[in-house]
XYZ file of C-alpha atoms in Angstrom:
559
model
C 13.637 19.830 7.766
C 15.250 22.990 8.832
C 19.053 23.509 8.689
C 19.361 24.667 12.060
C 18.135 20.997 12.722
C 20.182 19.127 10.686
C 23.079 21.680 11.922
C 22.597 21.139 15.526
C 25.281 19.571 17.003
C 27.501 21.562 14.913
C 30.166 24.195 15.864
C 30.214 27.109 13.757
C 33.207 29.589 13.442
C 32.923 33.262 13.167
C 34.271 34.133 9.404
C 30.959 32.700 8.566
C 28.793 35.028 10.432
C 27.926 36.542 6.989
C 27.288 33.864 5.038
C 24.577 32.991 8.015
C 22.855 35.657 7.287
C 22.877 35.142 3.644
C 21.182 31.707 3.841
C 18.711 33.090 6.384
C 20.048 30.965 9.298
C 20.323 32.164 13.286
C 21.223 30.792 16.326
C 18.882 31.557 18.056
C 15.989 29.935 15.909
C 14.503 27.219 18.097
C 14.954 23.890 17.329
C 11.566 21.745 15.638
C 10.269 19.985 18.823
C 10.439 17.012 16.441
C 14.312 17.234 16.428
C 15.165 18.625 20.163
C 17.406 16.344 20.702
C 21.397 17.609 19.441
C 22.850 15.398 16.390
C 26.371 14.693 16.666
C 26.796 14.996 12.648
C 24.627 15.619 9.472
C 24.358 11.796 8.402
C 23.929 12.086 4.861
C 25.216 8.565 4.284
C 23.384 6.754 6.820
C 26.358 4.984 7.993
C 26.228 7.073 11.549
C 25.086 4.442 14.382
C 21.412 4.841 14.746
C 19.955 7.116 17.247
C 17.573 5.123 20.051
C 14.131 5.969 18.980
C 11.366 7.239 20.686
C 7.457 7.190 20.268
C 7.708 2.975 18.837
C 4.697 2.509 20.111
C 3.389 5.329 17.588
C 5.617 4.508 15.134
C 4.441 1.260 14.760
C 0.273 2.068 14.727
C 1.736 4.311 12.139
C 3.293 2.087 9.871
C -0.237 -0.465 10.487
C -2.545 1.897 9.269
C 0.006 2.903 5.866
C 0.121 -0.991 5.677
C -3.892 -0.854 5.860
C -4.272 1.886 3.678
C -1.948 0.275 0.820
C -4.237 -3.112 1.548
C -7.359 -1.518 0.844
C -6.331 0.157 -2.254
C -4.821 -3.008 -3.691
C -8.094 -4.605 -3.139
C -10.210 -2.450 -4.815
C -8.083 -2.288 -7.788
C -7.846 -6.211 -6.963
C -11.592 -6.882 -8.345
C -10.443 -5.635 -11.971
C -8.502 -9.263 -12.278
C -4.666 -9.236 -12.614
C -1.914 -6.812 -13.061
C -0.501 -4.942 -16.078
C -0.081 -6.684 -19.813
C 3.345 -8.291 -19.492
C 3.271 -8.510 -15.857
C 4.118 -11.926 -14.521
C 1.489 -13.507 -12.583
C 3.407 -16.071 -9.838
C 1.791 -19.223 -9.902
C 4.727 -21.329 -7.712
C 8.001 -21.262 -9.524
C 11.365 -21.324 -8.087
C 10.109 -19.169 -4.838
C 9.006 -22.323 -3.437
C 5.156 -22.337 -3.224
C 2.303 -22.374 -4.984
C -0.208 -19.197 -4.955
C -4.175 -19.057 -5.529
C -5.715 -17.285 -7.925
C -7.097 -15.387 -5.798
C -3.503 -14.466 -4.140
C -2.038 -13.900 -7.792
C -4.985 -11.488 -8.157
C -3.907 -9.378 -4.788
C -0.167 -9.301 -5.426
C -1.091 -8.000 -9.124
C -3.678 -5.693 -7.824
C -0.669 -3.865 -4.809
C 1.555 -3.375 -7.878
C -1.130 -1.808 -9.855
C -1.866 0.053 -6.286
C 2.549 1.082 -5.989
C 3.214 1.475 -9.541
C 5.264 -1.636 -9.525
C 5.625 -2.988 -12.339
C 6.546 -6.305 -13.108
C 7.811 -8.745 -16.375
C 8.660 -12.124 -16.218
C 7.007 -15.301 -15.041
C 7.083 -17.710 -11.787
C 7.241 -13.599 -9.584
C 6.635 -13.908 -6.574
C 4.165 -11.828 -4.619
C 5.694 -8.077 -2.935
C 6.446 -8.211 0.927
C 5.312 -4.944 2.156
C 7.633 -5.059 5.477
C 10.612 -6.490 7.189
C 8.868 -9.130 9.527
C 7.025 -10.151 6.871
C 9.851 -10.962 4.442
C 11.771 -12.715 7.463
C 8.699 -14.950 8.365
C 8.707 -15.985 4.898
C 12.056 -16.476 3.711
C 13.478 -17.449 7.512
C 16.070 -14.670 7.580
C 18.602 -14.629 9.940
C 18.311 -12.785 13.315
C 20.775 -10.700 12.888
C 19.991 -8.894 9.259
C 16.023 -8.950 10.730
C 17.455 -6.865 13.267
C 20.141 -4.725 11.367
C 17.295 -4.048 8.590
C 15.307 -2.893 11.678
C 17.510 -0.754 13.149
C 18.550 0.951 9.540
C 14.655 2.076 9.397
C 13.818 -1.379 6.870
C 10.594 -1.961 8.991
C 8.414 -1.047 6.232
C 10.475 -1.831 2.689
C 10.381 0.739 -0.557
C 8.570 -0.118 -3.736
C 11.472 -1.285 -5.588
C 13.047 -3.326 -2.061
C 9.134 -4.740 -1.790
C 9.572 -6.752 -5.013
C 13.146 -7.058 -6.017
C 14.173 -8.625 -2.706
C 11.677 -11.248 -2.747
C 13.111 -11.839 -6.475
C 16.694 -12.225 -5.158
C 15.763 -14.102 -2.588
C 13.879 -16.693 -5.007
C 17.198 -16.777 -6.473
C 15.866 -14.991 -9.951
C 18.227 -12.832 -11.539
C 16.299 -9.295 -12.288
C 16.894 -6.418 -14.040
C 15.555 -2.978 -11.921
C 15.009 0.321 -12.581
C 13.667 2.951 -10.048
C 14.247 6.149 -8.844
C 17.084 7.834 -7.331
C 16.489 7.803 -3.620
C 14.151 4.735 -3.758
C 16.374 2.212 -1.466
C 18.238 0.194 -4.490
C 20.974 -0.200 -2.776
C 19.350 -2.008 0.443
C 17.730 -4.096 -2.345
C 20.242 -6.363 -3.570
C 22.284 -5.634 -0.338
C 19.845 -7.624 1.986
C 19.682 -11.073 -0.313
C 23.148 -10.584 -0.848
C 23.796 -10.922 2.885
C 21.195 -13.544 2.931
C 22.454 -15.830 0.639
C 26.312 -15.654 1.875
C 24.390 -16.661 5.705
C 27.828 -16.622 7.247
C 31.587 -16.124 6.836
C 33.964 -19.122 4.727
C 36.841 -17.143 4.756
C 37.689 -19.426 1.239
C 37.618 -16.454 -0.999
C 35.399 -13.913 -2.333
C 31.657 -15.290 -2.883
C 29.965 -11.888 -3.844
C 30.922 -8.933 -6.548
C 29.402 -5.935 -6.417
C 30.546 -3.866 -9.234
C 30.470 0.339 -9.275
C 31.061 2.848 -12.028
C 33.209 4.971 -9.292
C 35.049 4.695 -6.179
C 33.051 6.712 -3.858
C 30.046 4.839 -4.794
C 31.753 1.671 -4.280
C 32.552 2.791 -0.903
C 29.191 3.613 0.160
C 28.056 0.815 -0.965
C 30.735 -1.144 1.047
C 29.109 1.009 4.184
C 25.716 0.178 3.230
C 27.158 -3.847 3.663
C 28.770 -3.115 6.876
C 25.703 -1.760 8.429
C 23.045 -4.855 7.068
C 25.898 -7.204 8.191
C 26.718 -6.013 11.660
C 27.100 -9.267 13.845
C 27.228 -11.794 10.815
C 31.360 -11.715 10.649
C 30.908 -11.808 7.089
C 34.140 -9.868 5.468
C 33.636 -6.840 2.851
C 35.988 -4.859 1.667
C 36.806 -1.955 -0.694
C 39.261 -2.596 -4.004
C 41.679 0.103 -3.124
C 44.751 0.828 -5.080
C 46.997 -0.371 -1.476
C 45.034 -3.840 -1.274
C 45.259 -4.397 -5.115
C 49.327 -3.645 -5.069
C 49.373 -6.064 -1.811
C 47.470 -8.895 -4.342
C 49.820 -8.059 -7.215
C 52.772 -8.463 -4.552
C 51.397 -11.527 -2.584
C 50.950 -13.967 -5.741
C 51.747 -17.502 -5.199
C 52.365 -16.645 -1.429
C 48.490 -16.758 -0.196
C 44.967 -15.120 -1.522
C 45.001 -11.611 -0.121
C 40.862 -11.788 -0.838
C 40.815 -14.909 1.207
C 39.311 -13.862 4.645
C 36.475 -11.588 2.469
C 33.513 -12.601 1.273
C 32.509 -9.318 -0.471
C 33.972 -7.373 -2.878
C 33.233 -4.280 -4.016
C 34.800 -2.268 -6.899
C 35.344 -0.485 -10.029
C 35.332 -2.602 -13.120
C 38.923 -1.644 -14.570
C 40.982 -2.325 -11.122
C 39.333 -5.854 -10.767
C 40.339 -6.670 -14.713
C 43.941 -5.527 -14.148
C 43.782 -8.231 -10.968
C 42.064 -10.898 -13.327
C 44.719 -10.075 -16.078
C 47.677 -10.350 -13.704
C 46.123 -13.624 -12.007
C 46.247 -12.136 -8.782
C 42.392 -13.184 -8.036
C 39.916 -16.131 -9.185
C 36.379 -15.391 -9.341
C 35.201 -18.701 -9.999
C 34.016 -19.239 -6.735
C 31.885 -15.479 -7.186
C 27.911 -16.332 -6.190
C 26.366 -13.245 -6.558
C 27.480 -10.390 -9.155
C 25.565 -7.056 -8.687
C 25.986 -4.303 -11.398
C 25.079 -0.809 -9.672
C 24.277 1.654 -12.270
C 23.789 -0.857 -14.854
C 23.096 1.447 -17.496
C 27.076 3.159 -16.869
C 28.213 0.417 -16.900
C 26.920 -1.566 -19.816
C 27.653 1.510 -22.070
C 31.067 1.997 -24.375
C 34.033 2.520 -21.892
C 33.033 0.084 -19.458
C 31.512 -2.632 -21.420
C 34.680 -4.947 -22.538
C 35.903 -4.876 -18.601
C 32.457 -5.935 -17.643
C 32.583 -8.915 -19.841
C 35.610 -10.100 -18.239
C 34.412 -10.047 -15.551
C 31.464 -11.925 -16.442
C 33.882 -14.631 -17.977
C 35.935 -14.649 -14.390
C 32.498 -15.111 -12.538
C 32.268 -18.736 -14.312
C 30.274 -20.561 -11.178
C 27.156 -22.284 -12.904
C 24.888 -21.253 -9.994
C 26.395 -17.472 -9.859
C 23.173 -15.173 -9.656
C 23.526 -11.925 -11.444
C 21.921 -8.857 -10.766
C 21.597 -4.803 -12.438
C 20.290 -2.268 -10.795
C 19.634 1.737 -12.230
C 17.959 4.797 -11.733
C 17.939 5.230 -15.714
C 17.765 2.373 -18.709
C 17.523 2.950 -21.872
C 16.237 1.081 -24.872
C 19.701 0.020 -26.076
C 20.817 -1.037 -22.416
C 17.774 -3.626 -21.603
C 18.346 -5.236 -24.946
C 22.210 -5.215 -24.440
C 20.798 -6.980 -20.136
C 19.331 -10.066 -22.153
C 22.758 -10.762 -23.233
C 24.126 -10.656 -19.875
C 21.554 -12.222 -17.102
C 19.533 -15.847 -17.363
C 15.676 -15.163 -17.842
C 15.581 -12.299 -15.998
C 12.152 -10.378 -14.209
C 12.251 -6.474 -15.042
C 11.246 -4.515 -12.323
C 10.198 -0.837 -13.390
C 9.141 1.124 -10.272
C 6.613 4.301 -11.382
C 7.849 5.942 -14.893
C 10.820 4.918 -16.571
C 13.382 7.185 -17.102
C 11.599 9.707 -14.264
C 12.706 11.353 -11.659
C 11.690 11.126 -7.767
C 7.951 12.546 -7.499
C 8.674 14.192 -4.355
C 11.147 16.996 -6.065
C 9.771 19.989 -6.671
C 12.091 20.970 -10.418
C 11.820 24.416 -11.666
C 13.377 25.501 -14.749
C 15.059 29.382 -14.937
C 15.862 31.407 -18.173
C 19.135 33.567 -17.201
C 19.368 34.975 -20.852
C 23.157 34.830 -21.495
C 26.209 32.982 -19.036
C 26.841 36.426 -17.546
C 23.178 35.560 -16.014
C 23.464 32.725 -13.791
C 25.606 34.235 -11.354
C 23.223 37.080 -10.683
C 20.576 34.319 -10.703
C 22.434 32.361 -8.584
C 22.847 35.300 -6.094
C 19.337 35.992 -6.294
C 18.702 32.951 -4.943
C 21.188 33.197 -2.321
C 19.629 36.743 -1.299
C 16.309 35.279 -0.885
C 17.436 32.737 0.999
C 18.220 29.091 0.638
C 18.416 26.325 3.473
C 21.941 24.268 2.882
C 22.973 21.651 2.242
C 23.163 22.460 -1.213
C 24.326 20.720 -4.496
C 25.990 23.179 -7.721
C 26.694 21.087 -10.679
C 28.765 22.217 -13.198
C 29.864 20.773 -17.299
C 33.412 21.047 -16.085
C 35.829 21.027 -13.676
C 37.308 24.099 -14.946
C 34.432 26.038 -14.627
C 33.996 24.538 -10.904
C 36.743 26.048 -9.987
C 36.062 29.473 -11.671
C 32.676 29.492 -10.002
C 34.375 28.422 -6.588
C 36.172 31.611 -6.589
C 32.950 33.470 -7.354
C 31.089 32.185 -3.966
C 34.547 32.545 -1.837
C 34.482 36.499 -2.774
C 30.612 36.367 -1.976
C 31.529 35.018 1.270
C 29.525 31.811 1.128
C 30.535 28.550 2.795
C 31.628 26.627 -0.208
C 33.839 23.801 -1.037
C 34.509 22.099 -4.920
C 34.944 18.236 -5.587
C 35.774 17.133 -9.274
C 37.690 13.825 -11.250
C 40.855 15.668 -10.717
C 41.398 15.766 -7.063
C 42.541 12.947 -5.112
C 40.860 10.227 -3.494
C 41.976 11.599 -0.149
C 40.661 15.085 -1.084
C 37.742 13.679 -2.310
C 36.817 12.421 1.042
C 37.868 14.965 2.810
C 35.368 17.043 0.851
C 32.538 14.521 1.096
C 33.117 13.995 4.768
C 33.213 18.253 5.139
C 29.931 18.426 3.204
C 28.578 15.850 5.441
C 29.020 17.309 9.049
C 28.211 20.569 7.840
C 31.724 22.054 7.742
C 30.581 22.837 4.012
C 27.166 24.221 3.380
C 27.374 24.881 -0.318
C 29.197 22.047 -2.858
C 30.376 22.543 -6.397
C 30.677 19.088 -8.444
C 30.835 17.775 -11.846
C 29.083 15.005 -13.186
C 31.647 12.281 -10.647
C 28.967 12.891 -8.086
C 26.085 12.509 -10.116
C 25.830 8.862 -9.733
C 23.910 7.400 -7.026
C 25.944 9.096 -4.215
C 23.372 9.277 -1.344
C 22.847 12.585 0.302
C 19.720 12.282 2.364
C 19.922 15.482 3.846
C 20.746 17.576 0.327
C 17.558 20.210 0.177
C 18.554 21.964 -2.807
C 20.177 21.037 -6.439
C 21.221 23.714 -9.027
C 21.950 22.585 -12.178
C 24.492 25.973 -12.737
C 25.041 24.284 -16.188
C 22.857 22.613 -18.372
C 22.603 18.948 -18.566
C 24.095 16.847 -21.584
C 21.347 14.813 -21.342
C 18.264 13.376 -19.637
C 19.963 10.547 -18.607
C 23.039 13.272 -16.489
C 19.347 15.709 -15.431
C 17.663 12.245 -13.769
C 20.848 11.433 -11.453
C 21.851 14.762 -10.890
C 18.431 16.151 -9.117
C 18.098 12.555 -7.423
C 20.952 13.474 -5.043
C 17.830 15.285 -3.485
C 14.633 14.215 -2.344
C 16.352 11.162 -1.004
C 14.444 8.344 1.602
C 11.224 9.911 1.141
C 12.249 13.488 2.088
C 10.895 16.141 -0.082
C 13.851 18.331 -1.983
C 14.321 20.882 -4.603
C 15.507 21.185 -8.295
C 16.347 24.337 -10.017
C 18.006 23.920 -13.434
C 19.642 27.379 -15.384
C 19.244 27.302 -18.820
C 20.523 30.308 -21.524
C 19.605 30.743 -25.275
C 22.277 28.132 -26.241
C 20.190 25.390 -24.282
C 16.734 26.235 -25.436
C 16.683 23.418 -28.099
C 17.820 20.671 -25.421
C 14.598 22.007 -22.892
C 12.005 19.186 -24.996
C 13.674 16.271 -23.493
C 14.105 17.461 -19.812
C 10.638 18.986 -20.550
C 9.374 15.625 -21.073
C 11.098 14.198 -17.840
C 9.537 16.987 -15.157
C 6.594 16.155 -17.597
C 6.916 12.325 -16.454
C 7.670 13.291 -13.102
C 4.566 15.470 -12.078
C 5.557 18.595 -12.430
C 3.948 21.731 -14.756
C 5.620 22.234 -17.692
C 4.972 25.000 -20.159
C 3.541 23.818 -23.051
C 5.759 25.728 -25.338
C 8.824 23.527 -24.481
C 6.638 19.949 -25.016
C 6.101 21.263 -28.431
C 9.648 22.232 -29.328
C 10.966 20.389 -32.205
C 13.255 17.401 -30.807
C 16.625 17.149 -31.477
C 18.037 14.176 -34.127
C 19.599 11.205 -32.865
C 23.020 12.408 -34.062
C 22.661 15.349 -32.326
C 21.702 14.164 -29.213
C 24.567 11.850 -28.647
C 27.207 14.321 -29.766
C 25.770 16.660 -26.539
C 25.957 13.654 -24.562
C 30.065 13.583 -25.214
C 30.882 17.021 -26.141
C 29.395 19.918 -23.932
C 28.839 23.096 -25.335
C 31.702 25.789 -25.075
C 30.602 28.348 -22.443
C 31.903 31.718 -21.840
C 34.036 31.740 -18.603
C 32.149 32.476 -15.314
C 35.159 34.948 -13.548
C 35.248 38.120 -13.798
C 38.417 40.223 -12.659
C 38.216 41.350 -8.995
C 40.368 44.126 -8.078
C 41.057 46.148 -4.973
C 41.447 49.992 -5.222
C 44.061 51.467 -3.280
C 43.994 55.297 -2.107
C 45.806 57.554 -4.979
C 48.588 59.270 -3.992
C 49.150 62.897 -2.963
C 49.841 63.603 -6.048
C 46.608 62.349 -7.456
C 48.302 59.711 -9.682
C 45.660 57.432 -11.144
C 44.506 54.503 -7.921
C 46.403 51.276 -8.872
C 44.476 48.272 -8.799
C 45.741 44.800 -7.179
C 44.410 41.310 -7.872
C 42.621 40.170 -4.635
C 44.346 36.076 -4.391
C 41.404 33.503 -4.077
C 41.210 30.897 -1.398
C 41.519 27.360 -2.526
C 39.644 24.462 -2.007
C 41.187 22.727 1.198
């Protein structure tokens, strides 16, 4: 998708007539047929109401012959018997209803087909679409019809097998790609099993390692429950002072159902007494694998204390999970099913990653401007180690004339989304973060990622390329790397390795760095020369010829 497509719509000032011409991008190039029609605003979120469509009729023979296509392949991998060792084969089982052998056979056979895979017993079979699911579980009208309108007609691997879980009432443990719909998955049988409003208290937690990820989830709830009346809010630092201040004068939480948060704001509420989760049904952990590590941990097992309802149904869901993290999940859910979508620990196969050698620090600007000069399509992602060196490299693309805005830990909320919501209508075309946006913030319309620093780890590389190639749209991947990250390139080797790409074989043969190593580059980034340079302006000498005096030019900053 072109960015005069995703731009149109947009309104365009004239300071940036340069930096148009240094991402390629005119006016006057017609619009893709596909996308004639103006859009008000680049919808990265997918919170924007959706557009009427066109073509259904199309669309729908369409989605019949991928559902055909996926059919036939499951059943000629269907008459090598079942699915992978470990995989459960669903013979009845809380679900509610028996299956065939030869219907265990094809439901083993499609995740052998999808790379689904599956471990646990009593699974039930994958639902391939929306009307399907509905039929089967007797859905209500109006999440049939919101999943519908949010482009759910035909579900994702990891939504075709961990809703049907959910819905079963199993508690499940999945890991999938960035970009692969986990959200939507525990979102819909969240929905489902709250049916309709009590307005007694909250019944659902859904639990997020940062606030901007809380908050789209909170949109992604909004959107699945139009027309339900079921309540969902945000824990924001005004409605938790307006608990605190409330107390023995009425439950502030009493007219929402939902909840959706950070970990350590909902423990100060539990330790103050200023909410009870006892009445909590469903708990959802979103990036399970942040949030089970050290720093969040002890706050996640108070909340799992607070959530004390026998028939609560608990839930984790990651792009990433390690060894250490699934054994530390037995601990916390009641005989869970592991979903495991394609490779663990991969990214999306639909991103084209590319590793560059730029020599020294003093390299990745030129290569960075290289790139620019040959032309790149925005939206574009820039992560940086720090947000120090954001800055310093914000300053760099301002002087360049480039579009470009910075987001890091230290800003506020407000500026924060501000930034986000800049980024997002295309007010911003180029977007400088740390690792707080690495985390399952979803960009769909992101074409391009530039790792500007190194990752600390393959676990940071996975999340940070997944904020492209998002809802099956292709995207790019371009990591720098200098002679002070050459002994890391094995492990993110190994994950563009997993993920389909070429890799040198060089780096797959590098020796691998120890254990003790590894985690103190997870904590402590490397010290890195500073990326500004001194800009000066010369002024005219005087008559005299005195030597010119120079004058620091003063850098814009970040609105």
């Amino acid at each position: 998708m072109s960015f005069n497509a995703l731009a149109s719509g947009c309104r365009f000032g004239q300071k940036h007539r340069d930096a148009r011409q240094l991402f390629k991008f005119s006016s006057e190039d017609p619009a893709p047929t596909a996308y004639a029609a103006p859009v008000p605003t680049l919808d990265f979120f997918g919170d924007a109401p959706a557009a009427p469509a066109d073509g259904g009729e199309a669309k729908e023979k369409a989605a019949a012959s991928k559902r055909r296509r996926r059919r036939a392949a499951a059943e000629a991998e269907g008459s090598a018997g079942g699915g992978e060792e470990g995989e459960g084969e669903a013979e009845g089982g809380a679900w509610g209803g028996g299956m065939s052998e030869r219907e265990v056979a094809e439901a083993n056979a499609l995740r052998k087909a999808l790379r689904i895979h599956v471990y646990g017993s009593g699974v039930p079979p994958p639902v391939e679409g929306m009307r399907q699911l509905a039929e089967r579980y007797r859905l209500a009208a109006w999440l049939v019809e919101n999943a519908a309108s949010a482009g759910y007609d035909e579900l994702t691997r990891v939504q075709m097998q961990a809703v049907p879980l959910l819905l079963a009432g199993r508690e499940v443990l999945a890991c999938a790609p960035t970009g692969s719909g986990k959200t939507a998955a525990f979102v819909m049988p969240l929905l489902a099993r709250l049916a309709r409003p009590m307005r007694q208290g909250v019944r659902a937690v859904a639990i997020s390692p940062t606030q901007e990820l809380a908050r789209q989830t909170h949109r992604e709830i909004v959107k699945l429950g139009r027309g339900s009346r079921i309540g969902a809010c945000v824990l924001t630092k005004k409605l938790a002072a307006a608990a605190i201040a409330a107390q023995g004068q009425g439950d502030v939480f009493r007219r929402y159902d939902v909840l959706v948060c950070t970990p350590l704001r909902l423990v100060s509420l539990l330790k103050r007494g200023a909410i009870a989760l006892d009445g909590v049904r469903v708990l959802v952990l979103d990036e399970a694998d942040k949030l089970l590590a050290l720093g969040f941990l002890e706050q996640v097992d108070e909340i799992l204390a607070a959530c004390s309802s026998p028939d609560v149904q608990r839930c984790l869901f990651s792009a990433t999970m390690m060894p250490s993290i699934e054994e530390l999940s037995d601990t916390v859910l009641r005989q869970p099913v592991r979903v495991v979508v394609g490779e663990k620990n991969a990214a999306a196969e639909i991103i084209e990653q590319k590793l560059v050698f730029c020599g020294r620090e003093d390299g990745k600007i030129l290569a960075l401007r290289q790139m620019v000069r040959e032309g790149i399509k925005p939206p574009v992602l820039i992560f940086v180690q720090s947000k120090e060196r954001a800055m310093q490299l914000f300053h760099e693309l301002v002087f360049d004339g480039i579009n470009v805005d910075v987001i890091h830990a230290e800003r506020t909320p407000a500026q924060r989304d501000a930034t986000v919501d800049k980024f997002r209508s295309g007010k911003v075309w180029v977007l400088i973060a740390t690792e707080l946006m690495a985390r399952g913030m979803d960009f769909k319309g992101v074409s391009l990622v530039i790792n500007f620093d190194f990752p600390q780890s393959t676990v940071s590389y996975i999340h940070r390329i997944g904020r492209t190639g998002r809802a099956g749209r292709p995207g790019r991947a371009v990591t720098f790397f200098t002679e002070a990250d050459v002994e890391q390139l094995r492990a993110i080797a190994n994950v563009m390795k997993a993920s389909g790409c070429d890799v040198p074989p060089w780096m797959l043969k590098m020796k691998p760095l120890s254990k003790n190593k590894r985690r103190q580059r997870a904590t402590k980034p490397i010290s890195r020369k500073p990326i500004v340079k001194k800009r000066v302006r010369e002024e005219a000498s005087d008559a005299k010829g005195a030597p010119r005096k120079t004058q620091k030019r003063k850098p814009r900053q970040p609105d």
